[in-house]
mmCIF file of C-alpha atoms and ligand atoms in Angstrom:
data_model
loop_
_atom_site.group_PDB
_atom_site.id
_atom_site.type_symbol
_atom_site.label_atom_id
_atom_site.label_comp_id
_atom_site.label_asym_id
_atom_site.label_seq_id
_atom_site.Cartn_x
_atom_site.Cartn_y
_atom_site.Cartn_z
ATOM 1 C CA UNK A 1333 139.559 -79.650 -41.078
ATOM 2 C CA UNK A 1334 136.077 -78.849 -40.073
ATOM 3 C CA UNK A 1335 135.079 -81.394 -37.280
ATOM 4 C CA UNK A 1336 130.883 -81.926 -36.766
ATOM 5 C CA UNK A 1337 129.017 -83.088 -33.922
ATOM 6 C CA UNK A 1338 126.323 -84.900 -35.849
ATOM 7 C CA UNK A 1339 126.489 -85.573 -39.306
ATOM 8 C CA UNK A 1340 123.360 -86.643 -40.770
ATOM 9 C CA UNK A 1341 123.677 -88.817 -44.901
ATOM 10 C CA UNK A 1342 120.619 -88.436 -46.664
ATOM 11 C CA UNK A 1343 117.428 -86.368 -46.649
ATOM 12 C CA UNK A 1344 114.357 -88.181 -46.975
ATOM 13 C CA UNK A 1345 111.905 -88.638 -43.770
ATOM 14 C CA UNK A 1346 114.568 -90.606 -41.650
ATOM 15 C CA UNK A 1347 117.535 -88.049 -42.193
ATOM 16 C CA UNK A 1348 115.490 -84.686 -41.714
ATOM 17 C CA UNK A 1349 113.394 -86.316 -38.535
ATOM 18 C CA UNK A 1350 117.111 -86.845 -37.463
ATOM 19 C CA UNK A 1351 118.064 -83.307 -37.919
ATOM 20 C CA UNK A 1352 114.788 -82.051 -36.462
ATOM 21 C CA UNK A 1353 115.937 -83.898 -33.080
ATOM 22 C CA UNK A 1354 119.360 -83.751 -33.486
ATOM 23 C CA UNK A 1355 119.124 -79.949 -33.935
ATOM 24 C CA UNK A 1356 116.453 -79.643 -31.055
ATOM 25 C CA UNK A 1357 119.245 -81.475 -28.712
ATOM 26 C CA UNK A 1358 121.949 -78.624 -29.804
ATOM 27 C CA UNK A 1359 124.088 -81.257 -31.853
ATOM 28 C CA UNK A 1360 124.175 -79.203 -34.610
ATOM 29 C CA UNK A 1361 123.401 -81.393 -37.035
ATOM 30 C CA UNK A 1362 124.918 -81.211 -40.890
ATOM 31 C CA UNK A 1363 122.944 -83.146 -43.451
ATOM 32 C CA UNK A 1364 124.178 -84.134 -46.532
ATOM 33 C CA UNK A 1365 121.314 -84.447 -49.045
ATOM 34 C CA UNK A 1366 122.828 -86.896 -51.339
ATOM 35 C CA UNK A 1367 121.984 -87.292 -55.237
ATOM 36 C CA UNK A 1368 118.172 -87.134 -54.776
ATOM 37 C CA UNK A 1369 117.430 -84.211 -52.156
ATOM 38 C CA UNK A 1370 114.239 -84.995 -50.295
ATOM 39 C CA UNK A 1371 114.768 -88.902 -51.335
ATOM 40 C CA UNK A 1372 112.135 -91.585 -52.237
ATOM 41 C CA UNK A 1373 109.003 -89.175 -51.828
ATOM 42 C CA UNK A 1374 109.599 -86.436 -54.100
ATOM 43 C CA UNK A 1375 109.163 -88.920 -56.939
ATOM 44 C CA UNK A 1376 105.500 -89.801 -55.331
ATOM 45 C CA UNK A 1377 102.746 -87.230 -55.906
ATOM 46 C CA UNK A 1378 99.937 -87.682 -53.299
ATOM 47 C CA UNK A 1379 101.096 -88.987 -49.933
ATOM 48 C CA UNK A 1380 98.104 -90.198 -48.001
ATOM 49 C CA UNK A 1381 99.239 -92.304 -45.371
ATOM 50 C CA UNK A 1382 101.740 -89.722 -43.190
ATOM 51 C CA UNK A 1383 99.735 -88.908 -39.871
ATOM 52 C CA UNK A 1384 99.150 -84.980 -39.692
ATOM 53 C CA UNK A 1385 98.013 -84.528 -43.287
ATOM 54 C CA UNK A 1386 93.868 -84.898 -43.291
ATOM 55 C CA UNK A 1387 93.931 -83.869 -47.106
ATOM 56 C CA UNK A 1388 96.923 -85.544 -48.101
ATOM 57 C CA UNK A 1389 100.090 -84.050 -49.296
ATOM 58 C CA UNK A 1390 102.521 -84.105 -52.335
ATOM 59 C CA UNK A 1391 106.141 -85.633 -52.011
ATOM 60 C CA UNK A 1392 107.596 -82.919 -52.670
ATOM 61 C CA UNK A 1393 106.022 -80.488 -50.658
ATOM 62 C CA UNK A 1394 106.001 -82.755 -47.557
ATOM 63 C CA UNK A 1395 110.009 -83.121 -48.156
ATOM 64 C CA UNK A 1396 110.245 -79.242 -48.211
ATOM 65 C CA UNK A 1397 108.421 -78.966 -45.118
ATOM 66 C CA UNK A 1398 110.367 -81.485 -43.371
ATOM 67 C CA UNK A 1399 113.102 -79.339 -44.385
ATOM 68 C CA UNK A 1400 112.061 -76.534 -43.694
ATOM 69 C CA UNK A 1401 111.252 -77.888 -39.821
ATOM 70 C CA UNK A 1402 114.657 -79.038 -39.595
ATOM 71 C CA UNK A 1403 116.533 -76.147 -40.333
ATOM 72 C CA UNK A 1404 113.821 -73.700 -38.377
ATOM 73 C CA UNK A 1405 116.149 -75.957 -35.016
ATOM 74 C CA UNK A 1406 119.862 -75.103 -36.682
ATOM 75 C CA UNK A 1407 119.983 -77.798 -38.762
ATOM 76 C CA UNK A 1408 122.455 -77.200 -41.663
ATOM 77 C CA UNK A 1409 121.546 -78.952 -44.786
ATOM 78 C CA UNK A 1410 123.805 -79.373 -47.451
ATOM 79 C CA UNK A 1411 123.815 -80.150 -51.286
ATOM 80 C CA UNK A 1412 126.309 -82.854 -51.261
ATOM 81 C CA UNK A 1413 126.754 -86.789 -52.080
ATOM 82 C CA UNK A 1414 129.306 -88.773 -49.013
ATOM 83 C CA UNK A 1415 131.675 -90.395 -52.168
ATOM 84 C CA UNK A 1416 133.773 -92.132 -49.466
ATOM 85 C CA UNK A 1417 134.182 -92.610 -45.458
ATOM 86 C CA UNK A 1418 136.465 -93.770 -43.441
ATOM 87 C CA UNK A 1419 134.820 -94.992 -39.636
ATOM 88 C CA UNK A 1420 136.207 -95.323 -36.777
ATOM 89 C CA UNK A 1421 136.431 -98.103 -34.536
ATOM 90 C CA UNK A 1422 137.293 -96.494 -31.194
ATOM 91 C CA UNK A 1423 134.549 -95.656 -28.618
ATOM 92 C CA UNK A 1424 134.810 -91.837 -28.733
ATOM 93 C CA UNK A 1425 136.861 -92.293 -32.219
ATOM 94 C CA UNK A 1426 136.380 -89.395 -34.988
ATOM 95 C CA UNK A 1427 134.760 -90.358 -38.270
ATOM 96 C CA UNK A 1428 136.209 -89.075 -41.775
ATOM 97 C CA UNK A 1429 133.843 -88.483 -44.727
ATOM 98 C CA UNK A 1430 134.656 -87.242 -47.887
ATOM 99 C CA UNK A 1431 131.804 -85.197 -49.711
ATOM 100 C CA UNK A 1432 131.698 -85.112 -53.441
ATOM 101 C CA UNK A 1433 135.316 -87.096 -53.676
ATOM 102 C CA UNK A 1434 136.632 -83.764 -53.294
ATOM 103 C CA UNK A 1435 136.149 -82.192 -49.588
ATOM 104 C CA UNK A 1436 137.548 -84.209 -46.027
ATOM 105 C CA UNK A 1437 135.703 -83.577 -42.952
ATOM 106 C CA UNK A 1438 135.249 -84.890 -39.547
ATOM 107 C CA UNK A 1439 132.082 -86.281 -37.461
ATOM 108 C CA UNK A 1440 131.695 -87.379 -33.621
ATOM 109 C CA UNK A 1441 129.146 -89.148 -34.682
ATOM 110 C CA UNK A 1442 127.209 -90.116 -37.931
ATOM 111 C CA UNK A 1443 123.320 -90.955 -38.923
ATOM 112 C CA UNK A 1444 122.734 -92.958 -42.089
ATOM 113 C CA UNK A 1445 119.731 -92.189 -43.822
ATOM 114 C CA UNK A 1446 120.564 -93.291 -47.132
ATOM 115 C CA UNK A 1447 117.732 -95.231 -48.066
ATOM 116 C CA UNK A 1448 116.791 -97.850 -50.872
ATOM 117 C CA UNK A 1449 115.649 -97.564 -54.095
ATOM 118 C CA UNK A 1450 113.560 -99.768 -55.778
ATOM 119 C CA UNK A 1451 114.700 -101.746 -58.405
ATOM 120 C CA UNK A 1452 112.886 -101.295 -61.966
ATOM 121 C CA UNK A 1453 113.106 -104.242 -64.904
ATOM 122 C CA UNK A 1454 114.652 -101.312 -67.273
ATOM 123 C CA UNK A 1455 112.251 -101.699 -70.143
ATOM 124 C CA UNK A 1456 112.703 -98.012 -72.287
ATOM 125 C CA UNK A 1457 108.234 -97.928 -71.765
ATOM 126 C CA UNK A 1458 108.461 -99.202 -68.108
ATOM 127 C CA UNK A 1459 110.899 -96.012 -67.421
ATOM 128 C CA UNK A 1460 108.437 -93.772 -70.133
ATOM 129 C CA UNK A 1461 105.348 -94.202 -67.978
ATOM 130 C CA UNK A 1462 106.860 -94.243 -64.309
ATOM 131 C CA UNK A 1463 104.253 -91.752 -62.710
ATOM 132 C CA UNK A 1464 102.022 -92.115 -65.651
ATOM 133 C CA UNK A 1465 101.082 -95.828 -63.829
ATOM 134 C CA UNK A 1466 103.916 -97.517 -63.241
ATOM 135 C CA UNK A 1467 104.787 -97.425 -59.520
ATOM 136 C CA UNK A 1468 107.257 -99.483 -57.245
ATOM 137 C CA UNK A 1469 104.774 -98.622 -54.125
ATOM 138 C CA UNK A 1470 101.421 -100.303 -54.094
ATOM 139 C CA UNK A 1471 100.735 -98.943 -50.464
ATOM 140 C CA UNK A 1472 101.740 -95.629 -51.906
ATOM 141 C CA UNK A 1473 99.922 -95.687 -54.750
ATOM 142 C CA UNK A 1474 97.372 -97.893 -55.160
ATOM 143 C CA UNK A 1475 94.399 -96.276 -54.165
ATOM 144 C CA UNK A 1476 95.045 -94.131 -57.478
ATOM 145 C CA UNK A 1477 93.116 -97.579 -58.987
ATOM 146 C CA UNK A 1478 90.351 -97.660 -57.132
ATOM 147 C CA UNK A 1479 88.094 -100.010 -58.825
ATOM 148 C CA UNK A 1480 90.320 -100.423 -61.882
ATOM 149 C CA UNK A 1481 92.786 -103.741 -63.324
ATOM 150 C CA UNK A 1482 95.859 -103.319 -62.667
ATOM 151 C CA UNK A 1483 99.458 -106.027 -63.039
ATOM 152 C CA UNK A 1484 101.898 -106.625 -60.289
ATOM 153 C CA UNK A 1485 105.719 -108.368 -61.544
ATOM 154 C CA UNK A 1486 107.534 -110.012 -59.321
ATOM 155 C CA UNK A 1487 107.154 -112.984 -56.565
ATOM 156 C CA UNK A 1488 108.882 -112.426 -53.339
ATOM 157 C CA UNK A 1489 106.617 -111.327 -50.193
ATOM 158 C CA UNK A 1490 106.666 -107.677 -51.201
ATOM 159 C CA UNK A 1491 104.642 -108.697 -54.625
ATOM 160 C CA UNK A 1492 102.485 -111.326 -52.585
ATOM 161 C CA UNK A 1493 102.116 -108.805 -49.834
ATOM 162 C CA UNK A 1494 101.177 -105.964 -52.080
ATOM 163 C CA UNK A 1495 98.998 -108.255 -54.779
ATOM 164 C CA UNK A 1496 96.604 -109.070 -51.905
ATOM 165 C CA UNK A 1497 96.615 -104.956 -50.853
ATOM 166 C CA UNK A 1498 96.195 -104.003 -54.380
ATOM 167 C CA UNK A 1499 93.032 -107.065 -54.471
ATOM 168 C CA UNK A 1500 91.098 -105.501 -52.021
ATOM 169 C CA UNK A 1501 90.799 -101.720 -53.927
ATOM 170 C CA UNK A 1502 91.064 -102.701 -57.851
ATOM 171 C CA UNK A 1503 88.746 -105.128 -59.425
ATOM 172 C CA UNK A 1504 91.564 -107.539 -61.245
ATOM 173 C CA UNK A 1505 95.456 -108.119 -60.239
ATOM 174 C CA UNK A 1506 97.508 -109.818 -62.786
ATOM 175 C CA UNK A 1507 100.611 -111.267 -61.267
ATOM 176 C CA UNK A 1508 103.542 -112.040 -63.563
ATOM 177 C CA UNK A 1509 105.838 -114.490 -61.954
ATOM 178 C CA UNK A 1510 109.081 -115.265 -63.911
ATOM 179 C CA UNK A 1511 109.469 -118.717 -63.172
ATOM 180 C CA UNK A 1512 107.175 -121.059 -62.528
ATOM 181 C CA UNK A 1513 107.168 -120.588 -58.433
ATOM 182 C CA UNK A 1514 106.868 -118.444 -56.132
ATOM 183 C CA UNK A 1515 109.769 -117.015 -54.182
ATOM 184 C CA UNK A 1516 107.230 -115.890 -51.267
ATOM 185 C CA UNK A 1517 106.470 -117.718 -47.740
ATOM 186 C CA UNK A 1518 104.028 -120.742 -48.026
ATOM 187 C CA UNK A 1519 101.853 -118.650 -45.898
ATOM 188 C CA UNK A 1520 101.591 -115.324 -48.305
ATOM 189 C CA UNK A 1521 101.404 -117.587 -51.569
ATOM 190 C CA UNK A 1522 98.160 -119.447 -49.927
ATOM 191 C CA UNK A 1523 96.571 -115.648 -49.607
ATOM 192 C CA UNK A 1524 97.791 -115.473 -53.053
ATOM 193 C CA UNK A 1525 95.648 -118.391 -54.535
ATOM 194 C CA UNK A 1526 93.189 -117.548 -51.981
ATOM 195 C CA UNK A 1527 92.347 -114.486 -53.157
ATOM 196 C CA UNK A 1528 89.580 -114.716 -56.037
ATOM 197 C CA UNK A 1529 90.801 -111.442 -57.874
ATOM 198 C CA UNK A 1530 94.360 -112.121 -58.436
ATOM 199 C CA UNK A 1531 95.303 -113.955 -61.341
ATOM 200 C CA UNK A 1532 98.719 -115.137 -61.085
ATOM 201 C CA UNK A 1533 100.820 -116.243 -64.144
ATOM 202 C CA UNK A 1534 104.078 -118.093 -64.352
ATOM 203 C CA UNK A 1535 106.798 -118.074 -66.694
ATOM 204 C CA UNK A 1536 105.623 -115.034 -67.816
ATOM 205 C CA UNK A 1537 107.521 -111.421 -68.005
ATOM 206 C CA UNK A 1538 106.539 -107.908 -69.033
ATOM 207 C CA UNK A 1539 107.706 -107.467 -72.723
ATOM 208 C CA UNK A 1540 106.165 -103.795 -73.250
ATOM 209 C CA UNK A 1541 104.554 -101.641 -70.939
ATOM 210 C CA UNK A 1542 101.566 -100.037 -73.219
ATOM 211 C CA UNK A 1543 100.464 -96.352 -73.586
ATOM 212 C CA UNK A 1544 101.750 -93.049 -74.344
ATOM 213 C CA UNK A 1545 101.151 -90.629 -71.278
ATOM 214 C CA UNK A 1546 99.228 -93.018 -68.969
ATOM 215 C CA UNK A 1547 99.515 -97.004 -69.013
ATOM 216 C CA UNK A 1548 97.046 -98.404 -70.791
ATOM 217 C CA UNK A 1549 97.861 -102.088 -71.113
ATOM 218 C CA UNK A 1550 100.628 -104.731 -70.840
ATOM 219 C CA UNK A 1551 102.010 -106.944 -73.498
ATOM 220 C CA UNK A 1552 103.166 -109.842 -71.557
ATOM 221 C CA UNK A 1553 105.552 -112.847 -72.744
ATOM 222 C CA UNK A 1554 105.393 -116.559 -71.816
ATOM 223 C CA UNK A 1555 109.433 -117.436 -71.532
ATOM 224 C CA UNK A 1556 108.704 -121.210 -72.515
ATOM 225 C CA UNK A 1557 106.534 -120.840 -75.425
ATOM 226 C CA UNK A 1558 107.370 -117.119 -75.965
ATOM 227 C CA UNK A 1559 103.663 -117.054 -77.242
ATOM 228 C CA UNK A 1560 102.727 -112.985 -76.548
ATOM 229 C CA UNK A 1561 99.357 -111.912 -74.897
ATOM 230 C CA UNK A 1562 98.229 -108.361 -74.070
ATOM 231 C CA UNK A 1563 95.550 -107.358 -71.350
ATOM 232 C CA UNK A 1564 94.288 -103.851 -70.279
ATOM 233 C CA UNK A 1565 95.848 -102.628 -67.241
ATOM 234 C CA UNK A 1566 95.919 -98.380 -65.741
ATOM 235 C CA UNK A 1567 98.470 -99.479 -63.328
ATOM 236 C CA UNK A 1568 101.895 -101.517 -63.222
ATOM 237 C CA UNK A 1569 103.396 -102.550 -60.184
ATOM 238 C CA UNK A 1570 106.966 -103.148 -60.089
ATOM 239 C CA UNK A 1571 107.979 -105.627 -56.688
ATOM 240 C CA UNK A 1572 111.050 -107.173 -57.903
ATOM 241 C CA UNK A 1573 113.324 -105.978 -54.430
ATOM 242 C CA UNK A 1574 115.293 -103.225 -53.288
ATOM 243 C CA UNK A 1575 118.461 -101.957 -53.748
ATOM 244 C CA UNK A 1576 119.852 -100.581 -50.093
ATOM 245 C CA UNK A 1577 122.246 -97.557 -50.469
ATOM 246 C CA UNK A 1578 125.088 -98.485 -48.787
ATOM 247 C CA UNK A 1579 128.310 -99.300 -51.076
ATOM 248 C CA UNK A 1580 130.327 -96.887 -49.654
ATOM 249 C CA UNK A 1581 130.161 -98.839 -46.112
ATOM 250 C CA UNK A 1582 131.089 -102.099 -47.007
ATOM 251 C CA UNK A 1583 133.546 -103.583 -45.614
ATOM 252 C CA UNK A 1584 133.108 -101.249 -42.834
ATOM 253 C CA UNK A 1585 129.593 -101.584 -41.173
ATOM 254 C CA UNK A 1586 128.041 -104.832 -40.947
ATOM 255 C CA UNK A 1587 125.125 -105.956 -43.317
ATOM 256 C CA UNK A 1588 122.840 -108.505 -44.210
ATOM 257 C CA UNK A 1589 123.180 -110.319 -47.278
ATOM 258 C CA UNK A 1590 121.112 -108.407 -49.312
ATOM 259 C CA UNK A 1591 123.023 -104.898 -48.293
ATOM 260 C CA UNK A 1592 120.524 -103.471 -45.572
ATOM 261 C CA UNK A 1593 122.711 -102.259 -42.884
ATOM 262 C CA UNK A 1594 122.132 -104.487 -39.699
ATOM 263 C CA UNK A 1595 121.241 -102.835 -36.432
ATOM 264 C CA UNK A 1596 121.408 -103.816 -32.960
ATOM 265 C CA UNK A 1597 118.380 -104.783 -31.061
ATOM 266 C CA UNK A 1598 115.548 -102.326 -30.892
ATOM 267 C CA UNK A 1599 118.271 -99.714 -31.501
ATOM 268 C CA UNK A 1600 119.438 -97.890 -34.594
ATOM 269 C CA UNK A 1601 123.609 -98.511 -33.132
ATOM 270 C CA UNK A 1602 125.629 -100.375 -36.227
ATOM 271 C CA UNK A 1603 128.705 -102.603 -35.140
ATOM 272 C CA UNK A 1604 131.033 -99.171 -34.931
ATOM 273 C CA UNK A 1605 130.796 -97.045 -32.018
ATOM 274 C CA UNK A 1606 128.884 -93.406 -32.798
ATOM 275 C CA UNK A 1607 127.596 -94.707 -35.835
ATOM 276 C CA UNK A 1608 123.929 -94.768 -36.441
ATOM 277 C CA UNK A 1609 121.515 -96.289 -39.106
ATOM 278 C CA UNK A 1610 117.586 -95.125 -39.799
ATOM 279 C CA UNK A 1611 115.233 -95.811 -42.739
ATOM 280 C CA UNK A 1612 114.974 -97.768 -45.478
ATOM 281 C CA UNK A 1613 118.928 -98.333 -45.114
ATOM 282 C CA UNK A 1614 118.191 -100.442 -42.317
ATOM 283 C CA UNK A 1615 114.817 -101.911 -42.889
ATOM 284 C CA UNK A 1616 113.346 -103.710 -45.693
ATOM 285 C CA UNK A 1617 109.997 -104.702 -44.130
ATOM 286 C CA UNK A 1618 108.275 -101.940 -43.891
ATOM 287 C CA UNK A 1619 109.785 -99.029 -45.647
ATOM 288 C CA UNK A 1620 107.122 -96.621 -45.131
ATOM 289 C CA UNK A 1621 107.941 -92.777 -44.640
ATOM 290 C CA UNK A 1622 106.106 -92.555 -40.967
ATOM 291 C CA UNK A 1623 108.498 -95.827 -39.739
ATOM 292 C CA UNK A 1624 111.771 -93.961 -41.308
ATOM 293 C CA UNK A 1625 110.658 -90.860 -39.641
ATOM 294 C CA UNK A 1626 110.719 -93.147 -36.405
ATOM 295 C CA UNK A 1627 113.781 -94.763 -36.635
ATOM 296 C CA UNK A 1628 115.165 -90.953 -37.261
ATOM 297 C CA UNK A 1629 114.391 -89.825 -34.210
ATOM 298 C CA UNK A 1630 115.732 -92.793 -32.420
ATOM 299 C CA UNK A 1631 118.882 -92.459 -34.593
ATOM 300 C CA UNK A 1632 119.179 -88.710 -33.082
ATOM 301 C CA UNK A 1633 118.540 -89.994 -29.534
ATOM 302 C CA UNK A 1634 121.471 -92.798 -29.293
ATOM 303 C CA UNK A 1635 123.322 -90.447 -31.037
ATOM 304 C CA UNK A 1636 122.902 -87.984 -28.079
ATOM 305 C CA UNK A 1637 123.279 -90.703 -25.801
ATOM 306 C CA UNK A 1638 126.203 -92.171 -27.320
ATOM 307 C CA UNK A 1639 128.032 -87.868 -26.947
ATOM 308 C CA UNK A 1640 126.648 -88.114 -23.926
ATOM 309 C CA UNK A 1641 128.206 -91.351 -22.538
ATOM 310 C CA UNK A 1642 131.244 -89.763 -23.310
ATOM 311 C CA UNK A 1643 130.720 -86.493 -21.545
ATOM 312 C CA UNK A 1644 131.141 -84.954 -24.402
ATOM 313 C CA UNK A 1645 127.553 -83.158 -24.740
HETATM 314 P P1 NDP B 925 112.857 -110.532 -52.976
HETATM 315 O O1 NDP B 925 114.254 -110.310 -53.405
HETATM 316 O O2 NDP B 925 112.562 -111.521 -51.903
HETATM 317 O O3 NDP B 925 111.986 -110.984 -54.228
HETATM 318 C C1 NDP B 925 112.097 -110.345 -55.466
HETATM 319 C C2 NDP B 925 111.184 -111.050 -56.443
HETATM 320 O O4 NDP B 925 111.220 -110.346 -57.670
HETATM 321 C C3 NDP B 925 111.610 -112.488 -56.724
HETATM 322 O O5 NDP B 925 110.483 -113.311 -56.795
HETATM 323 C C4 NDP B 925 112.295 -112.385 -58.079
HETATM 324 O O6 NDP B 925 112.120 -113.524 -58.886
HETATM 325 C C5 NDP B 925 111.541 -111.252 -58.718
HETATM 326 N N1 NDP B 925 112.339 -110.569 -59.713
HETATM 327 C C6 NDP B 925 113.569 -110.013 -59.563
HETATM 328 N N2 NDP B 925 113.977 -109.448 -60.706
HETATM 329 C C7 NDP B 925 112.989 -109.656 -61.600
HETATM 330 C C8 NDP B 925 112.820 -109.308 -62.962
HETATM 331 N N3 NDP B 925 113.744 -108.620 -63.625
HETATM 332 N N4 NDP B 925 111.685 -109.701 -63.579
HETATM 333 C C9 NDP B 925 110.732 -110.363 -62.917
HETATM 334 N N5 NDP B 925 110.819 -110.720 -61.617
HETATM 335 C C10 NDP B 925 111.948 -110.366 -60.974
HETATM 336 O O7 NDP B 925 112.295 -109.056 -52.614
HETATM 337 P P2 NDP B 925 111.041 -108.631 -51.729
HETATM 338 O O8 NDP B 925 110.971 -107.162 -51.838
HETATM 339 O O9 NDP B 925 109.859 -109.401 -52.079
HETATM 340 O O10 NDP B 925 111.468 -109.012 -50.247
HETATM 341 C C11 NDP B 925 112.672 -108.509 -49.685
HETATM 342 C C12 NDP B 925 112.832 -109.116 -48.280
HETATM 343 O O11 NDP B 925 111.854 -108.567 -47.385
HETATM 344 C C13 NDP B 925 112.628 -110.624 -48.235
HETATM 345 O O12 NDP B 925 113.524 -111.166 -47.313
HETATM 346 C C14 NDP B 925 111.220 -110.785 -47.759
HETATM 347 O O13 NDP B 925 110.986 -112.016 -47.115
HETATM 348 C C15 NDP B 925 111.076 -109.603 -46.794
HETATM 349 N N6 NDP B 925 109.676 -109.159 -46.693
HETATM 350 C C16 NDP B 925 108.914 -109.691 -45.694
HETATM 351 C C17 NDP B 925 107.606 -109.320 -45.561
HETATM 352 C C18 NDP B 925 106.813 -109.910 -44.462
HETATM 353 O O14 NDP B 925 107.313 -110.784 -43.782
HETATM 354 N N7 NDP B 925 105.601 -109.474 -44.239
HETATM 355 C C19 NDP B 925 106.949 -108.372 -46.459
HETATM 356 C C20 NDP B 925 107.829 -107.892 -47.500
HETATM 357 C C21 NDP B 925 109.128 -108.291 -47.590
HETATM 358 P P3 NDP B 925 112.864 -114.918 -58.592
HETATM 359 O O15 NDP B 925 112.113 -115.520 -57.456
HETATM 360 O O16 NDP B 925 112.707 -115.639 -59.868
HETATM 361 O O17 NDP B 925 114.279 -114.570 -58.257
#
């Protein structure tokens, strides 16, 4: 059975910053790019906000890159989902991971880069117009409204947090809140209602995202009176949570309640010896690419550590 130093899941910024380290330290990591190669970003177009790039760069492109850098070091990279793994709990102890339920192989140590995605309502012209203006990253995309009106659904801190971002660029945020509070800290609801551009609505859901290419407006439904209003909107912001990627560790690696995979201290070190967490898997506060690509490299450092502790790098 093939046995591998370092095997990296996932290839979005956290994974391939991994591999660039991991690779640079002669683990010779493996990554596994999972169902989406190149992960959360190649569904963004302009990335603005990763240091390095004066001009900006596209998702996509930034992903190959990072690629690219990664294997320039020996990295390996794979086409490949992890369908199943089995860890172990022994200092030292060898990992098993099965790749597309069909292929068995063996890791000293493993980096989880799985990442989150963002969770969508499911509305057919929500899922039409997803890069035509409707976005589940207002720090990602928002400056695309510069000056515009634009709704924001959902009222937890990301949707509080990213209403009073999107307030400061766009002239008008609508916020639909389904019930008739706010799920968000006392403290973020008060910047909320403090905040003379954002008009907040409760009880009130998205019943049709409208527009054919771009969005152009928002039919909106009051769920006590079901009375229907529509406004004009260019951009829809969808904060309703995120969905961590971690299924196939439960039971396994400890989490929080909400999935994320729980880390120890400062460190990226699960509860299992030699087994390693970085991104959005492990972090739902501030999800951004340049903090996954952080907790990467720190994933590829205790993961040298960790071989090296046991003399066995
Ligand atoms: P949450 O799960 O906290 O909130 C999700 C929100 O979306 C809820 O208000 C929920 O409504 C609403 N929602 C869910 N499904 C739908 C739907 N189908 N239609 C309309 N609304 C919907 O997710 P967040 O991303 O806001 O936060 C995740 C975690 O991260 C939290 O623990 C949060 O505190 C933390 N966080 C902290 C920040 C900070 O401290 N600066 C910043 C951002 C996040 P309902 O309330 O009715 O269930």
């Amino acid at each position: 059975m093939e046995r591998i130093k370092c095997l990296i899941i996932g290839s979005g910024p956290a994974g391939y910053t991994a591999a660039i380290y991991a690779a640079r330290a002669d683990l010779k990591p493996v990554v596994y790019t999972g169902m989406e190669p190149g992960g959360q970003l190649t569904t963004t177009t302009e990335v603005d906000n990763f240091p390095g790039y004066p001009k900006g760069v596209d998702g996509p492109s930034m992903m190959v890159e990072l690629q690219q850098q990664a294997e320039r070091f020996g990295t390996e990279v794979r086409i490949g989902h992890v369908t199943e793994v089995n860890l172990s709990k022994e200092v030292g102890g060898i990992h098993t991971v099965v790749v597309d339920s069909t292929t068995t192989i063996e890791a000293e140590t493993i980096i989880i880069s799985t990442g989150a995605s963002a969770k969508y309502l499911g509305l057919p012209s929500e899922q039409r117009l997803r890069g035509g203006g409707v976005s589940a990253c207002a720090v990602c995309d928002g400056f695309f409204y510069k000056g515009q009106e634009v709704a924001i659904v959902g009222a937890g801190d990301t949707a509080a947090e990213e209403a009073t971002y999107l307030a400061n660029i766009c002239t008008k945020v609508t916020m639909l809140v389904r019930r008739d509070v706010m799920r968000a800290s006392k403290a973020m609801q008060h910047r909320v209602n403090n905040t003379e551009n954002i008009e907040v609505l409760y009880n009130t859901e998205v019943d049709e995202v409208l527009g054919e290419q771009v969005v152009e407006g928002l039919r909106m439904v009051n769920n006590t009176t079901q009375e229907k209003t529509e406004i004009p909107i260019t951009g829809l912001f969808i904060a309703i949570g995120h969905q961590p990627n971690t299924d196939i560790f439960k039971g396994q690696l400890d989490m929080d309640d909400a999935g994320y995979l729980i880390t120890e201290g400062k460190s990226t070190k699960t509860n299992l010896p030699g087994v390693f967490a970085s991104g959005d898997v492990q972090d739902k506060e501030y999800r951004q690419a340049v903090t996954a690509a952080g907790t990467g490299c720190m994933a590829a450092l205790d993961a040298e550590r960790y071989l090296g502790s046991l003399g066995a790098h």
